Short mmCIF file of C-alpha atoms and ligand atoms in Angstrom, two decimals:
data_model
loop_
_atom_site.label_atom_id
_atom_site.label_comp_id
_atom_site.label_asym_id
_atom_site.label_seq_id
_atom_site.Cartn_x
_atom_site.Cartn_y
_atom_site.Cartn_z
CA UNK A 1 -31.44 16.38 9.92
CA UNK A 2 -27.85 16.50 10.92
CA UNK A 3 -24.12 15.89 10.42
CA UNK A 4 -22.07 14.35 12.75
CA UNK A 5 -18.14 14.56 12.57
CA UNK A 6 -16.76 10.97 12.77
CA UNK A 7 -13.16 11.67 11.94
CA UNK A 8 -10.85 15.02 11.00
CA UNK A 9 -12.23 16.41 14.29
CA UNK A 10 -9.60 18.43 16.31
CA UNK A 11 -6.96 16.49 13.92
CA UNK A 12 -5.83 16.25 10.01
CA UNK A 13 -6.22 12.38 8.93
CA UNK A 14 -9.24 10.08 9.14
CA UNK A 15 -11.82 12.59 7.58
CA UNK A 16 -15.21 11.29 8.16
CA UNK A 17 -18.59 12.96 8.58
CA UNK A 18 -22.11 11.39 8.52
CA UNK A 19 -25.13 13.49 7.26
CA UNK A 20 -28.26 12.05 8.18
CA UNK A 21 -32.01 13.05 6.73
CA UNK A 22 -35.17 11.70 6.21
CA UNK A 23 -34.06 8.39 6.99
CA UNK A 24 -31.16 8.31 4.49
CA UNK A 25 -27.61 8.12 5.44
CA UNK A 26 -24.81 9.47 3.04
CA UNK A 27 -20.65 9.07 4.28
CA UNK A 28 -18.71 12.21 3.49
CA UNK A 29 -15.13 10.68 2.59
CA UNK A 30 -14.54 7.89 4.13
CA UNK A 31 -10.37 7.93 4.82
CA UNK A 32 -7.51 6.41 6.64
CA UNK A 33 -6.46 7.64 10.23
CA UNK A 34 -2.60 8.21 9.61
CA UNK A 35 -0.06 9.30 12.22
CA UNK A 36 2.49 7.09 14.56
CA UNK A 37 1.21 3.30 15.67
CA UNK A 38 -1.33 4.11 18.24
CA UNK A 39 -3.15 6.38 15.45
CA UNK A 40 -2.93 3.70 13.03
CA UNK A 41 -4.50 1.10 15.39
CA UNK A 42 -8.07 2.99 15.37
CA UNK A 43 -8.59 2.05 11.51
CA UNK A 44 -8.83 -1.41 13.16
CA UNK A 45 -11.67 -0.17 15.44
CA UNK A 46 -15.22 -0.83 14.38
CA UNK A 47 -17.10 1.68 12.76
CA UNK A 48 -18.75 4.63 14.75
CA UNK A 49 -22.29 4.22 12.83
CA UNK A 50 -23.67 0.82 10.87
CA UNK A 51 -22.42 0.74 7.93
CA UNK A 52 -25.03 -1.56 6.59
CA UNK A 53 -27.01 1.64 6.92
CA UNK A 54 -25.24 3.65 4.85
CA UNK A 55 -26.87 4.46 1.30
CA UNK A 56 -23.97 6.00 -0.14
CA UNK A 57 -20.42 7.56 0.06
CA UNK A 58 -19.35 11.46 -1.92
CA UNK A 59 -15.66 11.24 -1.90
CA UNK A 60 -14.23 14.54 -2.03
CA UNK A 61 -10.75 13.20 -3.14
CA UNK A 62 -8.18 10.46 -3.78
CA UNK A 63 -5.32 10.86 -0.86
CA UNK A 64 -5.43 8.21 1.27
CA UNK A 65 -6.55 10.12 4.17
CA UNK A 66 -9.89 10.61 2.70
CA UNK A 67 -10.73 7.34 0.75
CA UNK A 68 -8.09 4.80 2.79
CA UNK A 69 -10.91 3.18 4.91
CA UNK A 70 -13.58 2.35 1.58
CA UNK A 71 -12.64 -1.33 1.65
CA UNK A 72 -13.30 -1.43 5.22
CA UNK A 73 -16.56 0.08 4.80
CA UNK A 74 -17.26 -2.29 2.57
CA UNK A 75 -16.35 -4.94 3.94
CA UNK A 76 -18.50 -4.28 6.71
CA UNK A 77 -21.20 -4.88 4.85
CA UNK A 78 -21.86 -1.01 2.92
CA UNK A 79 -23.30 -2.18 -0.24
CA UNK A 80 -24.01 1.25 -1.89
CA UNK A 81 -22.09 3.59 -4.13
CA UNK A 82 -18.93 5.68 -4.03
CA UNK A 83 -19.43 9.28 -5.98
CA UNK A 84 -16.49 11.17 -6.91
CA UNK A 85 -15.03 12.99 -9.59
CA UNK A 86 -13.77 10.30 -12.30
CA UNK A 87 -10.37 11.63 -11.96
CA UNK A 88 -10.24 10.61 -8.17
CA UNK A 89 -11.73 7.39 -9.26
CA UNK A 90 -8.96 6.60 -11.75
CA UNK A 91 -6.25 7.88 -8.91
CA UNK A 92 -7.99 5.54 -6.13
CA UNK A 93 -7.33 2.79 -8.68
CA UNK A 94 -3.95 3.25 -8.13
CA UNK A 95 -3.76 4.69 -4.23
CA UNK A 96 -6.25 1.99 -3.03
CA UNK A 97 -4.52 -0.52 -4.29
CA UNK A 98 -1.08 0.75 -2.94
CA UNK A 99 -2.97 1.01 0.51
CA UNK A 100 -3.85 -2.67 0.58
CA UNK A 101 -0.28 -3.56 -0.69
CA UNK A 102 1.32 -1.68 2.21
CA UNK A 103 -1.14 -3.39 4.43
CA UNK A 104 -0.20 -6.94 3.39
CA UNK A 105 3.37 -5.90 3.73
CA UNK A 106 2.79 -4.66 7.21
CA UNK A 107 0.78 -7.38 8.19
CA UNK A 108 3.44 -10.14 6.53
CA UNK A 109 6.38 -7.94 8.95
CA UNK A 110 4.08 -8.14 12.05
CA UNK A 111 3.68 -11.56 11.58
CA UNK A 112 7.53 -12.44 11.54
CA UNK A 113 7.92 -10.95 15.00
CA UNK A 114 4.46 -12.71 16.25
CA UNK A 115 5.48 -15.96 14.97
CA UNK A 116 8.77 -15.63 17.01
CA UNK A 117 7.11 -14.32 20.16
CA UNK A 118 4.44 -17.50 19.93
CA UNK A 119 1.72 -15.13 18.97
CA UNK A 120 -1.37 -15.42 16.75
CA UNK A 121 -0.90 -13.89 13.41
CA UNK A 122 -2.79 -10.65 12.21
CA UNK A 123 -4.37 -9.93 9.14
CA UNK A 124 -3.88 -7.08 7.05
CA UNK A 125 -5.99 -4.15 7.58
CA UNK A 126 -7.35 -4.94 3.93
CA UNK A 127 -5.75 -6.67 1.18
CA UNK A 128 -4.91 -5.37 -2.88
CA UNK A 129 -8.13 -7.48 -3.56
CA UNK A 130 -10.33 -5.56 -1.06
CA UNK A 131 -9.22 -2.57 -2.52
CA UNK A 132 -9.53 -3.88 -6.26
CA UNK A 133 -13.57 -5.07 -5.02
CA UNK A 134 -13.98 -1.19 -3.80
CA UNK A 135 -13.45 -0.23 -7.17
CA UNK A 136 -16.09 -1.25 -8.52
CA UNK A 137 -18.45 0.64 -6.42
CA UNK A 138 -17.16 3.96 -7.84
CA UNK A 139 -19.12 6.05 -9.57
CA UNK A 140 -16.70 8.85 -11.96
CA UNK A 141 -18.60 12.32 -11.66
CA UNK A 142 -17.63 15.73 -13.86
CA UNK A 143 -17.12 18.84 -11.87
CA UNK A 144 -20.91 21.44 -12.11
CA UNK A 145 -23.35 18.96 -12.74
CA UNK A 146 -25.96 18.65 -10.21
CA UNK A 147 -26.59 14.73 -9.55
CA UNK A 148 -29.80 13.21 -7.52
CA UNK A 149 -27.75 10.81 -5.62
CA UNK A 150 -31.02 9.80 -3.81
CA UNK A 151 -34.43 11.13 -3.57
CA UNK A 152 -34.47 14.20 -2.38
CA UNK A 153 -30.79 14.79 -2.27
CA UNK A 154 -28.54 16.15 -5.13
CA UNK A 155 -24.90 16.55 -5.19
CA UNK A 156 -22.50 18.85 -7.00
CA UNK A 157 -18.71 18.81 -6.87
CA UNK A 158 -16.58 21.97 -7.77
CA UNK A 159 -12.78 21.99 -8.22
CA UNK A 160 -11.28 22.36 -5.08
CA UNK A 161 -7.35 22.72 -7.05
CA UNK A 162 -5.95 20.50 -3.90
CA UNK A 163 -5.05 17.69 -6.43
CA UNK A 164 -6.18 16.09 -9.84
CA UNK A 165 -10.05 15.40 -9.10
CA UNK A 166 -10.17 16.92 -5.82
CA UNK A 167 -13.89 18.43 -5.03
CA UNK A 168 -15.72 20.87 -2.82
CA UNK A 169 -18.71 19.06 -1.95
CA UNK A 170 -22.68 20.92 -2.47
CA UNK A 171 -24.99 19.27 -0.56
CA UNK A 172 -28.82 19.57 -1.07
CA UNK A 173 -31.16 18.09 1.42
CA UNK A 174 -35.16 17.72 2.02
CA UNK A 175 -36.88 16.15 4.22
CA UNK A 176 -40.92 17.34 4.36
CA UNK A 177 -41.46 20.96 3.54
CA UNK A 178 -38.00 21.91 5.35
CA UNK A 179 -34.33 22.15 2.72
CA UNK A 180 -30.86 22.65 3.15
CA UNK A 181 -27.32 23.44 1.42
CA UNK A 182 -24.41 21.87 2.92
CA UNK A 183 -21.11 23.04 1.35
CA UNK A 184 -18.40 20.64 2.69
CA UNK A 185 -14.71 22.29 1.30
CA UNK A 186 -12.74 18.96 1.17
CA UNK A 187 -9.05 19.85 0.93
CA UNK A 188 -8.67 23.69 -0.37
CA UNK A 189 -6.13 24.31 -3.09
CA UNK A 190 -3.14 26.90 -2.49
CA UNK A 191 -4.11 29.74 -5.04
CA UNK A 192 -2.21 29.90 -8.12
CA UNK A 193 -1.09 26.31 -7.76
CA UNK A 194 1.00 24.95 -11.22
CA UNK A 195 -1.34 22.81 -13.17
CA UNK A 196 -4.37 22.84 -11.30
CA UNK A 197 -7.57 25.42 -11.34
CA UNK A 198 -7.71 27.69 -8.01
CA UNK A 199 -10.46 26.93 -5.58
CA UNK A 200 -14.08 27.27 -7.19
CA UNK A 201 -15.89 29.92 -5.25
CA UNK A 202 -19.12 29.00 -4.22
CA UNK A 203 -22.08 31.89 -3.26
CA UNK A 204 -24.70 30.24 -1.04
CA UNK A 205 -24.88 27.73 2.07
CA UNK A 206 -26.97 27.03 5.42
CA UNK A 207 -23.51 25.28 6.54
CA UNK A 208 -20.22 25.46 5.38
CA UNK A 209 -18.12 22.48 6.83
CA UNK A 210 -14.11 23.78 6.04
CA UNK A 211 -10.29 22.12 6.33
CA UNK A 212 -8.12 24.15 8.67
CA UNK A 213 -4.58 22.52 7.87
CA UNK A 214 -3.06 25.50 7.62
CA UNK A 215 -5.62 27.99 9.33
CA UNK A 216 -2.54 29.20 11.32
CA UNK A 217 -0.01 29.84 8.38
CA UNK A 218 0.98 31.94 5.30
CA UNK A 219 2.91 30.24 2.65
CA UNK A 220 6.01 31.57 0.76
CA UNK A 221 5.44 33.00 -1.84
CA UNK A 222 6.01 31.03 -5.68
CA UNK A 223 8.50 33.23 -7.60
CA UNK A 224 10.38 32.46 -4.55
CA UNK A 225 10.23 28.86 -4.46
CA UNK A 226 10.80 29.02 -8.12
CA UNK A 227 13.95 31.08 -7.52
CA UNK A 228 15.05 28.34 -4.74
CA UNK A 229 14.99 25.71 -7.74
CA UNK A 230 16.83 27.68 -9.85
CA UNK A 231 19.40 28.03 -7.92
CA UNK A 232 19.62 24.16 -6.59
CA UNK A 233 20.11 23.45 -10.29
CA UNK A 234 22.60 26.07 -11.30
CA UNK A 235 24.75 25.28 -8.16
CA UNK A 236 24.53 21.67 -8.72
CA UNK A 237 25.28 22.11 -12.82
CA UNK A 238 28.85 24.12 -11.36
CA UNK A 239 29.28 21.36 -8.73
CA UNK A 240 29.03 18.73 -11.77
CA UNK A 241 26.57 16.17 -8.87
CA UNK A 242 23.61 14.51 -8.95
CA UNK A 243 19.92 16.17 -7.54
CA UNK A 244 17.86 13.79 -5.38
CA UNK A 245 14.12 14.86 -4.76
CA UNK A 246 12.29 12.76 -2.55
CA UNK A 247 8.52 13.31 -3.72
CA UNK A 248 4.73 11.77 -2.83
CA UNK A 249 3.60 10.29 -6.04
CA UNK A 250 0.40 12.24 -6.42
CA UNK A 251 0.27 16.01 -6.61
CA UNK A 252 3.96 16.76 -5.56
CA UNK A 253 5.92 14.92 -8.32
CA UNK A 254 3.53 16.11 -10.99
CA UNK A 255 4.26 19.96 -9.70
CA UNK A 256 7.82 19.43 -9.93
CA UNK A 257 7.97 18.15 -13.80
CA UNK A 258 5.59 21.31 -14.38
CA UNK A 259 8.43 23.48 -13.11
CA UNK A 260 10.89 21.93 -14.93
CA UNK A 261 8.99 21.33 -18.41
CA UNK A 262 7.97 25.21 -17.70
CA UNK A 263 11.46 26.71 -17.28
CA UNK A 264 13.66 23.97 -19.58
CA UNK A 265 15.09 26.67 -21.35
CA UNK A 266 15.88 29.30 -18.66
CA UNK A 267 17.47 26.45 -16.09
CA UNK A 268 19.37 24.81 -18.91
CA UNK A 269 17.57 21.59 -18.12
CA UNK A 270 18.89 20.05 -21.88
CA UNK A 271 22.13 19.39 -20.22
CA UNK A 272 20.24 17.39 -17.67
CA UNK A 273 18.62 13.65 -18.18
CA UNK A 274 15.59 13.96 -15.21
CA UNK A 275 14.11 10.39 -13.83
CA UNK A 276 11.18 9.56 -12.56
CA UNK A 277 11.99 6.68 -10.53
CA UNK A 278 8.45 5.30 -9.14
CA UNK A 279 5.96 3.40 -10.76
CA UNK A 280 2.96 4.43 -8.48
CA UNK A 281 4.19 7.97 -9.32
CA UNK A 282 4.70 7.29 -13.44
CA UNK A 283 1.15 6.01 -13.00
CA UNK A 284 -0.28 8.96 -11.61
CA UNK A 285 1.66 11.12 -14.02
CA UNK A 286 -0.49 9.28 -17.14
CA UNK A 287 -3.57 10.01 -15.25
CA UNK A 288 -2.26 14.26 -14.42
CA UNK A 289 -1.32 13.78 -18.70
CA UNK A 290 -4.89 11.80 -19.72
CA UNK A 291 -7.05 14.15 -17.62
CA UNK A 292 -5.32 17.30 -19.16
CA UNK A 293 -9.00 19.01 -19.83
CA UNK A 294 -8.74 19.95 -15.73
CA UNK A 295 -5.48 22.03 -16.54
CA UNK A 296 -5.55 25.75 -15.36
CA UNK A 297 -4.85 28.30 -18.43
CA UNK A 298 -1.19 28.53 -17.87
CA UNK A 299 -0.74 24.86 -17.51
CA UNK A 300 -3.13 23.99 -20.68
CA UNK A 301 -0.86 26.87 -22.66
CA UNK A 302 1.69 25.02 -21.90
CA UNK A 303 0.25 21.84 -23.30
CA UNK A 304 -1.12 23.21 -26.44
CA UNK A 305 2.25 24.88 -27.10
CA UNK A 306 3.95 21.56 -26.51
CA UNK A 307 1.75 19.35 -29.00
CA UNK A 308 4.41 18.22 -31.31
CA UNK A 309 6.99 17.53 -28.77
CA UNK A 310 7.27 15.93 -25.38
CA UNK A 311 6.91 18.64 -22.35
CA UNK A 312 10.33 17.10 -21.05
CA UNK A 313 12.33 15.70 -23.88
CA UNK A 314 15.01 14.17 -21.34
CA UNK A 315 12.20 12.70 -18.82
CA UNK A 316 12.72 8.92 -18.26
CA UNK A 317 10.42 6.27 -16.93
CA UNK A 318 11.88 4.28 -14.90
CA UNK A 319 9.69 1.29 -13.85
CA UNK A 320 11.46 -1.77 -13.00
CA UNK A 321 14.05 -2.38 -10.36
CA UNK A 322 16.53 -3.18 -13.10
CA UNK A 323 16.33 0.38 -14.43
CA UNK A 324 16.46 2.05 -11.35
CA UNK A 325 19.18 0.44 -10.27
CA UNK A 326 21.15 1.56 -13.18
CA UNK A 327 21.18 4.96 -11.75
CA UNK A 328 23.46 3.74 -9.35
CA UNK A 329 26.17 4.32 -11.29
CA UNK A 330 25.07 7.95 -13.08
CA UNK A 331 27.66 10.39 -11.16
CA UNK A 332 26.81 13.35 -12.33
CA UNK A 333 23.90 15.18 -14.28
CA UNK A 334 20.70 13.29 -13.03
CA UNK A 335 17.68 14.49 -11.83
CA UNK A 336 16.23 11.72 -9.92
CA UNK A 337 12.91 11.93 -8.16
CA UNK A 338 11.61 8.92 -6.33
CA UNK A 339 9.75 8.25 -3.81
CA UNK A 340 8.68 7.90 -0.97
CA UNK A 341 8.34 11.23 0.18
CA UNK A 342 9.56 11.22 3.75
CA UNK A 343 12.12 8.72 2.48
CA UNK A 344 10.91 6.36 5.00
CA UNK A 345 10.84 3.20 2.10
CA UNK A 346 10.90 3.36 -1.84
CA UNK A 347 13.85 4.01 -3.77
CA UNK A 348 15.13 7.33 -2.94
CA UNK A 349 16.93 5.28 -0.49
CA UNK A 350 18.77 3.33 -2.93
CA UNK A 351 19.29 7.01 -4.25
CA UNK A 352 20.69 8.35 -0.89
CA UNK A 353 23.31 5.34 -0.34
CA UNK A 354 24.97 5.76 -3.52
CA UNK A 355 24.84 9.71 -3.46
CA UNK A 356 24.33 11.01 -0.19
CA UNK A 357 28.04 11.00 0.95
CA UNK A 358 29.06 13.13 -2.42
CA UNK A 359 29.62 16.58 -1.25
CA UNK A 360 28.43 17.23 -5.10
CA UNK A 361 25.02 15.70 -4.54
CA UNK A 362 21.95 18.12 -3.55
CA UNK A 363 19.02 16.42 -2.33
CA UNK A 364 15.97 18.93 -2.46
CA UNK A 365 12.81 18.55 -0.01
CA UNK A 366 9.83 19.27 -0.97
CA UNK A 367 7.33 18.30 1.00
CA UNK A 368 6.30 18.22 4.82
CA UNK A 369 8.72 15.71 6.65
CA UNK A 370 7.29 14.00 9.68
CA UNK A 371 8.83 13.58 13.30
CA UNK A 372 11.24 10.51 13.49
CA UNK A 373 11.16 9.90 9.58
CA UNK A 374 14.63 9.70 7.57
CA UNK A 375 14.05 12.89 5.44
CA UNK A 376 13.13 14.66 8.43
CA UNK A 377 16.68 14.07 10.34
CA UNK A 378 18.12 15.13 6.70
CA UNK A 379 16.39 18.38 7.31
CA UNK A 380 17.16 18.56 10.91
CA UNK A 381 21.04 18.51 9.58
CA UNK A 382 22.05 14.77 10.59
CA UNK A 383 25.38 14.18 9.76
CA UNK A 384 25.12 10.48 8.98
CA UNK A 385 22.05 8.53 8.52
CA UNK A 386 21.69 4.30 8.81
CA UNK A 387 20.11 2.39 5.72
CA UNK A 388 20.29 -1.05 5.59
CA UNK A 389 22.64 -1.55 9.14
CA UNK A 390 25.40 0.88 6.93
CA UNK A 391 26.02 4.10 8.49
CA UNK A 392 26.60 6.51 5.82
CA UNK A 393 27.96 10.50 5.81
CA UNK A 394 25.87 12.96 4.91
CA UNK A 395 27.68 15.35 2.70
CA UNK A 396 25.37 16.53 0.28
CA UNK A 397 23.70 19.69 0.37
CA UNK A 398 20.12 19.28 1.66
CA UNK A 399 17.69 22.00 0.53
CA UNK A 400 14.36 22.74 1.79
CA UNK A 401 12.18 24.38 -0.72
CA UNK A 402 8.68 26.10 0.88
CA UNK A 403 5.84 27.46 -0.85
CA UNK A 404 4.73 24.05 -2.96
CA UNK A 405 1.59 23.47 -0.69
CA UNK A 406 -1.11 21.64 -1.97
CA UNK A 407 -3.67 23.35 0.71
CA UNK A 408 -4.70 27.01 0.79
CA UNK A 409 -2.82 29.12 3.51
CA UNK A 410 -4.93 31.18 6.01
CA UNK A 411 -5.40 33.91 3.26
CA UNK A 412 -6.76 31.16 1.17
CA UNK A 413 -9.27 29.95 3.11
CA UNK A 414 -10.57 33.69 4.40
CA UNK A 415 -10.51 33.98 0.69
CA UNK A 416 -12.93 31.36 -0.39
CA UNK A 417 -15.17 31.48 2.22
CA UNK A 418 -15.27 35.82 1.75
CA UNK A 419 -17.51 34.78 -1.42
CA UNK A 420 -20.20 32.79 0.53
CA UNK A 421 -22.69 35.80 0.56
CA UNK A 422 -25.08 35.65 4.06
CA UNK A 423 -21.93 34.83 5.97
CA UNK A 424 -23.51 31.14 6.74
CA UNK A 425 -22.30 29.55 10.08
CA UNK A 426 -19.19 27.68 9.84
CA UNK A 427 -17.74 24.49 11.09
CA UNK A 428 -13.76 23.92 11.12
CA UNK A 429 -12.40 20.19 10.61
CA UNK A 430 -9.20 18.77 9.31
CA UNK A 431 -6.99 20.97 11.09
CA UNK A 432 -4.58 20.55 14.34
CA UNK A 433 -6.08 22.34 17.11
CA UNK A 434 -3.79 25.42 16.94
CA UNK A 435 -4.25 26.04 13.50
CA UNK A 436 -8.59 25.51 13.74
CA UNK A 437 -8.41 27.78 16.55
CA UNK A 438 -6.31 30.27 14.78
CA UNK A 439 -8.63 30.12 11.29
CA UNK A 440 -11.69 30.24 13.72
CA UNK A 441 -10.38 33.67 15.53
CA UNK A 442 -9.51 34.86 12.27
CA UNK A 443 -12.72 33.88 10.06
CA UNK A 444 -14.99 35.67 13.37
CA UNK A 445 -12.95 38.84 13.81
CA UNK A 446 -12.44 39.31 9.23
CA UNK A 447 -16.46 38.49 8.59
CA UNK A 448 -18.25 37.84 12.07
CA UNK A 449 -19.98 34.91 11.22
CA UNK A 450 -20.50 32.02 13.57
CA UNK A 451 -17.44 29.70 13.32
CA UNK A 452 -16.93 26.61 15.20
CA UNK A 453 -14.46 23.75 15.44
CA UNK A 454 -16.07 20.34 15.27
CA UNK A 455 -15.23 17.78 18.07
CA UNK A 456 -15.06 14.43 17.49
CA UNK A 457 -18.11 12.94 17.16
CA UNK A 458 -20.10 15.88 18.11
CA UNK A 459 -23.60 16.38 16.20
CA UNK A 460 -24.87 19.56 14.30
CA UNK A 461 -28.78 19.45 13.38
CA UNK A 462 -29.03 21.49 9.62
CA UNK A 463 -32.70 22.04 10.67
CA UNK A 464 -31.46 24.90 12.81
CA UNK A 465 -28.80 25.81 10.22
CA UNK A 466 -30.47 28.31 8.26
CA UNK A 467 -29.21 31.94 6.70
ZN1 LIG B 501 -5.70 16.25 0.31
#
């Protein structure tokens, strides 16, 4: 009876942990490694275990760094089911398909270069077709219901409050007379974040496997964030300009829409037109709307109070490229939410081209911008940007709004762990080394628990782990 950490050990992406008991193998997550080219090449390597020997996958949530290698696992021979929350199943349907599409585009681009060099073509990591086929393995579960997935192995998903459908996984294992309970945090949400409930406290475990993304950080307060957004909208209105918001399709986009809906009157939004200009974000938003039974109390109240009128009466979904291009002519009064979140692709680049050289344009950055991306260049104060071979002056005002993180900060992580009885041992995953060691130190001094940071490929014997 043991667990091995095959991904998101010493890093943030590629979440993948293998649990073995009594000859059965369960994979917790099967995520894509993300980052630079070198990192992403690792996705093509063979799995460090036999995919044919995996009996089931339990998926914590739909983010691609947790789900993105499932189509590869299936292609490599995995023949079992994928258990996840039913909302995660809905989100995976669009996210894995999108990943397949991007893989195909990447391969096309790569192969044009290879052809010119006289090299043999490469195959996409996996295709849209692979992603669609993978969805047939998905079994959607509800929160809080215990399910026997294999003889002697039960799971229960608890709301992790990170994105829609995100789950903490409770896993009960038996081998002969030995019984152990493992709790895998998945990604934990930020307390008080809009729309979703706070991460569910869990009381008992023999071993806790816990994320540590922001183990070394405290987030800015939500009130400050709201005030920042309000100020941007007021300034842009005074200057009669447009507002551009580059946003990730799942989670952040819905959070922004929620803030706009909730403050519709207070922020004078009736004078604006709001455009959601991303087919994927539109689909994700529709899934969020469909699963309104998962909302927190505040969002549920807003939802119930607006049965008879739309939440944001001036919100338009621009699905087609043609509708999107029509926005190029709008000079003022438009709030445009478009992907990609770091401006590396997608429709936001067109909107930047048509707006960013105007002094009355406001760009609101609401998420993390990785080094080397166009979004990061804007945050870092670039005076000019290059788009489609054209140099464009940046005259727009660039605002970075913090406090919208989908992850718990150090205080949130300490609080969640603090609800366990008897201080079970903890293994930290899903964090850069500095973040994990900061959380290790903080947890150790706050609780006296035995805390370690998982190393890549490390194995922990669960029969040894006991309360
Ligand atoms: Zn996540």
